[in-house]
Coordinates of C-alpha atoms in Angstrom, one line a residue:
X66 CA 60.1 -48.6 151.9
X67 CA 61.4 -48.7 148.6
X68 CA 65.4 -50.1 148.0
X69 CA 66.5 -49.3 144.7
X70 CA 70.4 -48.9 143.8
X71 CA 71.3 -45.4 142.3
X72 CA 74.4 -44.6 139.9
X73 CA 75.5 -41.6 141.5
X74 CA 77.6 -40.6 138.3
X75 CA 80.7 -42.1 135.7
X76 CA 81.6 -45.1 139.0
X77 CA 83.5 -48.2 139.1
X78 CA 80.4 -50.9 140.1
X79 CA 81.9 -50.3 143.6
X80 CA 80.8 -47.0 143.4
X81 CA 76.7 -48.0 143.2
X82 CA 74.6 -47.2 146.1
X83 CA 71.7 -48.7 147.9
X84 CA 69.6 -46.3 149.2
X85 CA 65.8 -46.3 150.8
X86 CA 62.9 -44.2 150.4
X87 CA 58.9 -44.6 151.1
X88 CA 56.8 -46.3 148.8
X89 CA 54.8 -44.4 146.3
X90 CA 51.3 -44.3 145.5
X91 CA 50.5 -45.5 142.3
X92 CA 49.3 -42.8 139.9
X93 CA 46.3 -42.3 136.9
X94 CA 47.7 -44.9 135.0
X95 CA 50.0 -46.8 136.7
X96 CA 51.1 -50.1 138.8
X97 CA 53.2 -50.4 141.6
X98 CA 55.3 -53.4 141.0
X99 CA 57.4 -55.2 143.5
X100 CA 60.2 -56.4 141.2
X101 CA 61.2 -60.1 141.3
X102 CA 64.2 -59.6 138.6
X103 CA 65.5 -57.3 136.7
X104 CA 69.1 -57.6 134.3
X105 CA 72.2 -56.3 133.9
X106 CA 72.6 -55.5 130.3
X107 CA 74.9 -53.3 128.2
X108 CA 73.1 -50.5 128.5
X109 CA 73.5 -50.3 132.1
X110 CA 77.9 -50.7 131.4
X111 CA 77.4 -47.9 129.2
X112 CA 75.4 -45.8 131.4
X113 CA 78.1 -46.2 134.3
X114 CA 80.6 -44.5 132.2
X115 CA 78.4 -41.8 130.9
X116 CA 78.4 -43.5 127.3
X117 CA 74.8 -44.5 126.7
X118 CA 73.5 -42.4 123.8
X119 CA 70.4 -40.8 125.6
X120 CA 70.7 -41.5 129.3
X121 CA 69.3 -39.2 131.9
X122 CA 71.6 -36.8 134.1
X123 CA 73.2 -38.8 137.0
X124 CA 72.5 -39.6 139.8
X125 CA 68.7 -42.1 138.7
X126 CA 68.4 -45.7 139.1
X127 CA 69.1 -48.1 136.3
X128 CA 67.5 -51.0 135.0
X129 CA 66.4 -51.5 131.5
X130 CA 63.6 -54.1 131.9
X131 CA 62.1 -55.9 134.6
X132 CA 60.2 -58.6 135.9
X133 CA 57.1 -58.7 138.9
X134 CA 53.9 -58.9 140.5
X135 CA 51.6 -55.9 140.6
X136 CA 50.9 -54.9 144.5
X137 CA 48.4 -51.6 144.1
X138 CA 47.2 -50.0 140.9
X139 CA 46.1 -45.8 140.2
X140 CA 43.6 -44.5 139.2
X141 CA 41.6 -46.0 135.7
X142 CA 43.5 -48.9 136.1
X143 CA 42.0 -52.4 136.6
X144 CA 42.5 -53.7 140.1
X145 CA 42.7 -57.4 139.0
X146 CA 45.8 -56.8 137.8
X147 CA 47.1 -57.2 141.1
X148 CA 49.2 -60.2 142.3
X149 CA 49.6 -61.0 138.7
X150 CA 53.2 -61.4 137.4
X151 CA 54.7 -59.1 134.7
X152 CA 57.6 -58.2 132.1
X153 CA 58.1 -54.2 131.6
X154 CA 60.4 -52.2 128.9
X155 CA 61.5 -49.4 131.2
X156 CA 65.0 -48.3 130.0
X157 CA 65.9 -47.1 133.8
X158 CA 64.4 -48.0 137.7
X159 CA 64.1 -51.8 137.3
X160 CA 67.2 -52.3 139.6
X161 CA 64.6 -51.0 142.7
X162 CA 62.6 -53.6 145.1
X163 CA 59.9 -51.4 143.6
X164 CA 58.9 -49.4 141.0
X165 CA 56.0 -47.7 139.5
X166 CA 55.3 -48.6 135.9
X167 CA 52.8 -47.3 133.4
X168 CA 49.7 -49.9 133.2
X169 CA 49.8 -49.9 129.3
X170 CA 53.8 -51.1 129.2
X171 CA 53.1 -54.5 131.6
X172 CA 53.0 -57.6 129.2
X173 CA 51.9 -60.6 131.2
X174 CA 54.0 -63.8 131.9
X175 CA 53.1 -66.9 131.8
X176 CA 52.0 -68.8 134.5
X177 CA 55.1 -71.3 135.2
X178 CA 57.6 -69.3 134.1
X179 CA 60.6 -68.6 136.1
X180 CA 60.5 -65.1 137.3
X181 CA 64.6 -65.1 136.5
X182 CA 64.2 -66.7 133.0
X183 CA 61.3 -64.4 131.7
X184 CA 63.5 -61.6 132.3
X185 CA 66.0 -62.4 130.4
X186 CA 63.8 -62.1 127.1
X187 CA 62.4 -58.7 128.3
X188 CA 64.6 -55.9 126.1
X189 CA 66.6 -59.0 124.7
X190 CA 63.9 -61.3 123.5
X191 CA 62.0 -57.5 122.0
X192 CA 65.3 -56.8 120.2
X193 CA 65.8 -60.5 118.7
X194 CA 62.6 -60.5 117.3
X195 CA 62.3 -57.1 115.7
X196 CA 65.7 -57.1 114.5
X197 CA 64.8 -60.6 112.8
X198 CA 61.4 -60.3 111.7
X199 CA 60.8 -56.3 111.6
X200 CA 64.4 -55.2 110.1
X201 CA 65.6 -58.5 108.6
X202 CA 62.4 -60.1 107.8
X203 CA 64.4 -63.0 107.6
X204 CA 63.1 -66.4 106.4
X205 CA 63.1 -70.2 106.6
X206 CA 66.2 -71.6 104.5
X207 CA 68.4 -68.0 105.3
X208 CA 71.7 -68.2 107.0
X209 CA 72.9 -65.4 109.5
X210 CA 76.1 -63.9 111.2
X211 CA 75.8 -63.6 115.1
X212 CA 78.5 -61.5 116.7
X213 CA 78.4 -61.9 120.5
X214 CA 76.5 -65.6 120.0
X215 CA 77.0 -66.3 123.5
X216 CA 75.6 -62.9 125.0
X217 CA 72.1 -62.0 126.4
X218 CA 71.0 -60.7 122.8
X219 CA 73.1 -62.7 121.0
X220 CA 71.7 -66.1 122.4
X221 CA 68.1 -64.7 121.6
X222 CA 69.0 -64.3 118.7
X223 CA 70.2 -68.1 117.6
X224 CA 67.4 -69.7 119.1
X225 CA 64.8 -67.2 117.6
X226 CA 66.4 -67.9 114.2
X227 CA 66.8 -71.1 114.7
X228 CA 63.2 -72.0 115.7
X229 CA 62.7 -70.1 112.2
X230 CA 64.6 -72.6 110.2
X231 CA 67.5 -70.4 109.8
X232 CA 70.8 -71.5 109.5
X233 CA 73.0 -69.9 112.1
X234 CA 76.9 -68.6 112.0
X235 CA 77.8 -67.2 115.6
X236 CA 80.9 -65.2 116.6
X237 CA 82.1 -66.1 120.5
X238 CA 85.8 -66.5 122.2
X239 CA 86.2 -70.3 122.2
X240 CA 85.6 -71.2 125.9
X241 CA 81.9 -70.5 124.4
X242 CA 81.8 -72.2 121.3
X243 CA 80.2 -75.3 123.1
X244 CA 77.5 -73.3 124.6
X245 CA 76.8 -71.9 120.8
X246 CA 76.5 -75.2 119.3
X247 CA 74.0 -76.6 121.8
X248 CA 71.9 -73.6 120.7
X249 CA 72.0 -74.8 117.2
X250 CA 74.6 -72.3 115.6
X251 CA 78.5 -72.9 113.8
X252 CA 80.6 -71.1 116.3
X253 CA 83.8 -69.0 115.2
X254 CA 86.3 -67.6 117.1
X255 CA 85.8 -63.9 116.9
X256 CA 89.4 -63.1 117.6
X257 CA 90.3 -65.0 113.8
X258 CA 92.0 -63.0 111.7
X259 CA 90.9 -65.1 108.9
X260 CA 87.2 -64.9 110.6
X261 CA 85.4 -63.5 107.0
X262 CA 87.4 -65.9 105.3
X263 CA 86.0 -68.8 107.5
X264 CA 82.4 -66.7 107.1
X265 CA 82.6 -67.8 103.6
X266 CA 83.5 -70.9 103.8
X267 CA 80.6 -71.4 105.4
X268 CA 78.4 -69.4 103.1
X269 CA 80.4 -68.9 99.8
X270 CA 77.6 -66.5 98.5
X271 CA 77.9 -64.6 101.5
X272 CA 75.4 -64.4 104.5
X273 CA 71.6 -63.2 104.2
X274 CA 72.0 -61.4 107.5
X275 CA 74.3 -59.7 109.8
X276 CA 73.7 -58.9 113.5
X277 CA 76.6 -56.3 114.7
X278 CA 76.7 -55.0 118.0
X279 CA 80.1 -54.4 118.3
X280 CA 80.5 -51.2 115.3
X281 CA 83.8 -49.9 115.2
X282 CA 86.0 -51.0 112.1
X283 CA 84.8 -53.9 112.2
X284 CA 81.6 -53.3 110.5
X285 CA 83.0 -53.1 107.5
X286 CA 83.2 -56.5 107.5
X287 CA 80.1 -57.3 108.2
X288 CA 78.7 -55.7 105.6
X289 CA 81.2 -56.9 103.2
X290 CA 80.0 -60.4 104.1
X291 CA 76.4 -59.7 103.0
X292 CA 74.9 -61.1 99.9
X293 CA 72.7 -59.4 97.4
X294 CA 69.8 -58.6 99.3
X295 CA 71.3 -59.3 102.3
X296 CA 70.5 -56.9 105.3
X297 CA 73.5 -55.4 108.7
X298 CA 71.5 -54.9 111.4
X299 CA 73.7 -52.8 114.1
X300 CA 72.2 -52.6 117.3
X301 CA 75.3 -51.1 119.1
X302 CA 78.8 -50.0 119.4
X303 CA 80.1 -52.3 122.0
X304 CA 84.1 -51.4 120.6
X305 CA 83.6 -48.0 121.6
X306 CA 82.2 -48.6 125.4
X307 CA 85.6 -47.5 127.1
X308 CA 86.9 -44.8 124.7
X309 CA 87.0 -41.8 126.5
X310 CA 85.3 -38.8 124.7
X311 CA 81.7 -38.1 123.5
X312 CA 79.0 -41.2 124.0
X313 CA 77.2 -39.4 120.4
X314 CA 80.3 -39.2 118.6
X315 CA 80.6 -43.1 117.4
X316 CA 76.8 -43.6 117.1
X317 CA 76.9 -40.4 114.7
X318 CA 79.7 -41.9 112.5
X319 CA 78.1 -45.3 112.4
X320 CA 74.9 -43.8 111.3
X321 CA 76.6 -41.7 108.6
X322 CA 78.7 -45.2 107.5
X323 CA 75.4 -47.2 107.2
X324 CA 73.3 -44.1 105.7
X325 CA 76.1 -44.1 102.5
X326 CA 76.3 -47.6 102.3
X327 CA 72.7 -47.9 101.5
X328 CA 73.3 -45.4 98.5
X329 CA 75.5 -47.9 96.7
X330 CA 73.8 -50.0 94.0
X331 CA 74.6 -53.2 95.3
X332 CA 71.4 -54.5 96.7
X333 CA 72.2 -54.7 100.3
X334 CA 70.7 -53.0 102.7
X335 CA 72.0 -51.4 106.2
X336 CA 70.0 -50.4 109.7
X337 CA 71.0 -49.1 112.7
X338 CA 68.3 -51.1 115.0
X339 CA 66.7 -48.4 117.8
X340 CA 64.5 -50.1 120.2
X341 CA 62.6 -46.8 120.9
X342 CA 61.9 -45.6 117.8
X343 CA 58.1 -45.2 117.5
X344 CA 57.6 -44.4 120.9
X345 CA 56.1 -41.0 120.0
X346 CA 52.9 -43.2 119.1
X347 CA 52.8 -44.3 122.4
X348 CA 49.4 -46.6 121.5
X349 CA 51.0 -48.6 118.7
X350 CA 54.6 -48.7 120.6
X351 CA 53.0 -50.6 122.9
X352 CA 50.7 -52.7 121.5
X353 CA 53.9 -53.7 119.6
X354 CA 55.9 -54.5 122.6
X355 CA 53.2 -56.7 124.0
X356 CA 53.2 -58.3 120.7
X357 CA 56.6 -59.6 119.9
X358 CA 57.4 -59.8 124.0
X359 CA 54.0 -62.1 124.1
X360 CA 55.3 -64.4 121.0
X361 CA 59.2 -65.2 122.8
X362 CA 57.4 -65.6 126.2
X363 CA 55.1 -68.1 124.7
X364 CA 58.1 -69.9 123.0
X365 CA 59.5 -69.8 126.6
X366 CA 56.3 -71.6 128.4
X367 CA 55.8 -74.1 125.8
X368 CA 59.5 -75.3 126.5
X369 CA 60.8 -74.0 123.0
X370 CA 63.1 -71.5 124.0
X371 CA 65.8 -72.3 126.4
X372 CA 66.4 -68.7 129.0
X373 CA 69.8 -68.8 129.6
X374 CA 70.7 -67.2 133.2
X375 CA 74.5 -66.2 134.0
X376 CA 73.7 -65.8 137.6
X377 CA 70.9 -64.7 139.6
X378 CA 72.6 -61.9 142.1
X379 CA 71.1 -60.1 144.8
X380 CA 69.7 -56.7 144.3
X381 CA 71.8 -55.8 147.0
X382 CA 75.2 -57.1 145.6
X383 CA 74.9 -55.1 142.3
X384 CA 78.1 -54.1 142.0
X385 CA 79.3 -57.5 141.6
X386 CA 76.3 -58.4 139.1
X387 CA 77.9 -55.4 137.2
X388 CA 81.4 -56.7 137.4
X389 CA 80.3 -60.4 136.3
X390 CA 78.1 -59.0 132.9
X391 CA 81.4 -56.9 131.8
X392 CA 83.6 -60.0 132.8
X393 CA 83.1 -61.7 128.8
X394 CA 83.3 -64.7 131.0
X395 CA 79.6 -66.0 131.1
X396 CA 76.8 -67.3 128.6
X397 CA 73.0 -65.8 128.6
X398 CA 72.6 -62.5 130.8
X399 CA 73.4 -61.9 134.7
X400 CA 70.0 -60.6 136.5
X401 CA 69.5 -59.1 139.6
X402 CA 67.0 -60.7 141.9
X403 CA 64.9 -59.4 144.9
X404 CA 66.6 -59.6 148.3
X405 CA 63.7 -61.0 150.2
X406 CA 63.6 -58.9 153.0
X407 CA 63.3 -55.5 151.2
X408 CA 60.5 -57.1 149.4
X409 CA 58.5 -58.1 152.0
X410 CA 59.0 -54.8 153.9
X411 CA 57.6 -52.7 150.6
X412 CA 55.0 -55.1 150.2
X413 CA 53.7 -55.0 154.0
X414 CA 54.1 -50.8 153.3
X415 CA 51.8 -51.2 150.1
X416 CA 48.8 -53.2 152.2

């Protein structure tokens, strides 16, 4: 049997459910994975309130990414895959004791790392590094802006940059600003009314980089605080998460904002960063994903790359994984691990 948790529609966390079903068979093309961890990211806080741009009808399972070891394959897929372990982009049904998984989306892990730890770079260690070397294209001797410096993404981020020979600014509440620093970044006070004045203090020319996942008003800002050449990357509109009203309505107006910002003749560029985009050529997509996933994961098993875990939950106890992630109260990202014995019963199932 299969445990997964379902969001039944727009529910406090309380309002998750655990529910079983049998195990699948693997189809042409896929893996059966029994999932060791999988996170709780904003995407997920969105979904539960009906705010993620493209989420599916209710009720599914979430689960953006996931981490596991292969149990059975399908049909044209190679059988030695099994028992190895595995990172997978899935957007939703990575918060299941199981889940099936097309063969050509697995990226393997490296032996000695952390089941826990590896998933934490799955959609956020993808995002850091296209946003920094894709969008940004970013270089050695460049500073950046952070916002959220101590969040999943946000702590990617630093150290990616950092390992880059990039000079870091990050944005966190202050209980974090020690966590920041260890990473290698200046932290500010995001809550500073004077914060773009304390931006350039610390970059008088202004910054060659800004990473925004907040939107709202507050984009202006970060755009202001560009330099020439200087590239916003927005990857999200984390102000808007509990405004009641349409989820498309504030990614639309942030994508008109940034679409007439790059008409101005000032040399700075804007992006709205979409993980997906691409997916159409589902060949490339992938063998892009297994590139940029493979080069964090690497950085993580030579010791290069600290994962930093929140908490490692039960799959069972989702709802207060959930309530912990939208807490603002703790560094790196919350995942949810396997409760043992639901794993062992789908595994026994799958022999």
């Amino acid at each position: 049997m299969i445990t997964e948790v379902v969001l039944p529609g727009q529910v406090e966390p309380e309002g998750l459910e655990l529910r079983t079903r049998p195990l699948p068979e693997p189809g042409p093309g896929q893996a059966l994975v029994a999932v060791e961890a999988s996170g709780v990211s904003f995407a997920e806080q969105q979904m539960r309130r009906g705010k993620y741009y493209d989420q599916p009808p209710f009720p599914f399972v979430p689960g953006y990414d996931l981490v596991g070891r292969v149990v059975s394959t399908g049909p044209g897929v190679d059988q030695a895959l099994r028992g190895r372990r595995f990172a997978a982009l899935t957007k939703i049904g990575g918060w299941a004791s199981h889940t099936l998984v097309d063969a050509g989306d697995l990226v393997e892990v490296p032996e000695g790392v952390d089941a826990a730890e590896a998933e934490t770079v799955v959609v956020n260690g993808i995002t850091a590094w296209q946003m920094l070397h894709r969008v940004a294209k970013v270089r050695p001797g460049m500073t950046v802006l952070v916002h959220g410096a101590n969040g999943g993404v946000g702590t990617t981020l630093v150290q990616l940059a950092r390992h880059s020979g990039i000079k870091v600014i990050g944005t966190a509440s202050p209980r974090h600003h020690d966590a920041v620093h260890a990473l290698g970044a200046t932290p500010l006070d995001y809550r500073d009314p004077d914060l773009p004045a304390r931006v350039r203090a610390l970059a008088p020319g202004g910054v060659d980089a800004v990473f925004d996942h907040v939107g709202g008003e507050g984009i202006v800002d970060s755009f202001r605080l560009l330099a020439r050449g200087g590239t916003l990357v927005s990857y999200g509109t984390a102000a808007t998460r509990d405004v009641p009203g349409s989820s498309r309505a504030p990614v639309l107006k942030l994508l008109a904002r940034l679409a007439l910002w790059n008409l101005l003749p000032n040399g700075r560029r804007a992006h709205f960063f979409n993980l997906w985009a691409g997916r159409r050529r589902r060949a490339a997509f992938q063998a892009r994903i297994r590139a940029d996933l493979g080069q964090v994961l690497a950085l993580m098993a030579k010791g290069e790359f600290t994962a930093l875990v929140a908490a490692r939950i039960p799959l069972s106890d989702a709802a207060k994984a959930m309530r912990l992630a939208e807490s603002g109260t703790v560094a790196g990202k919350v995942v949810l691990v396997a409760d043992e014995d639901a794993r062992r019963s789908g595994e026994e199932g799958a022999r």
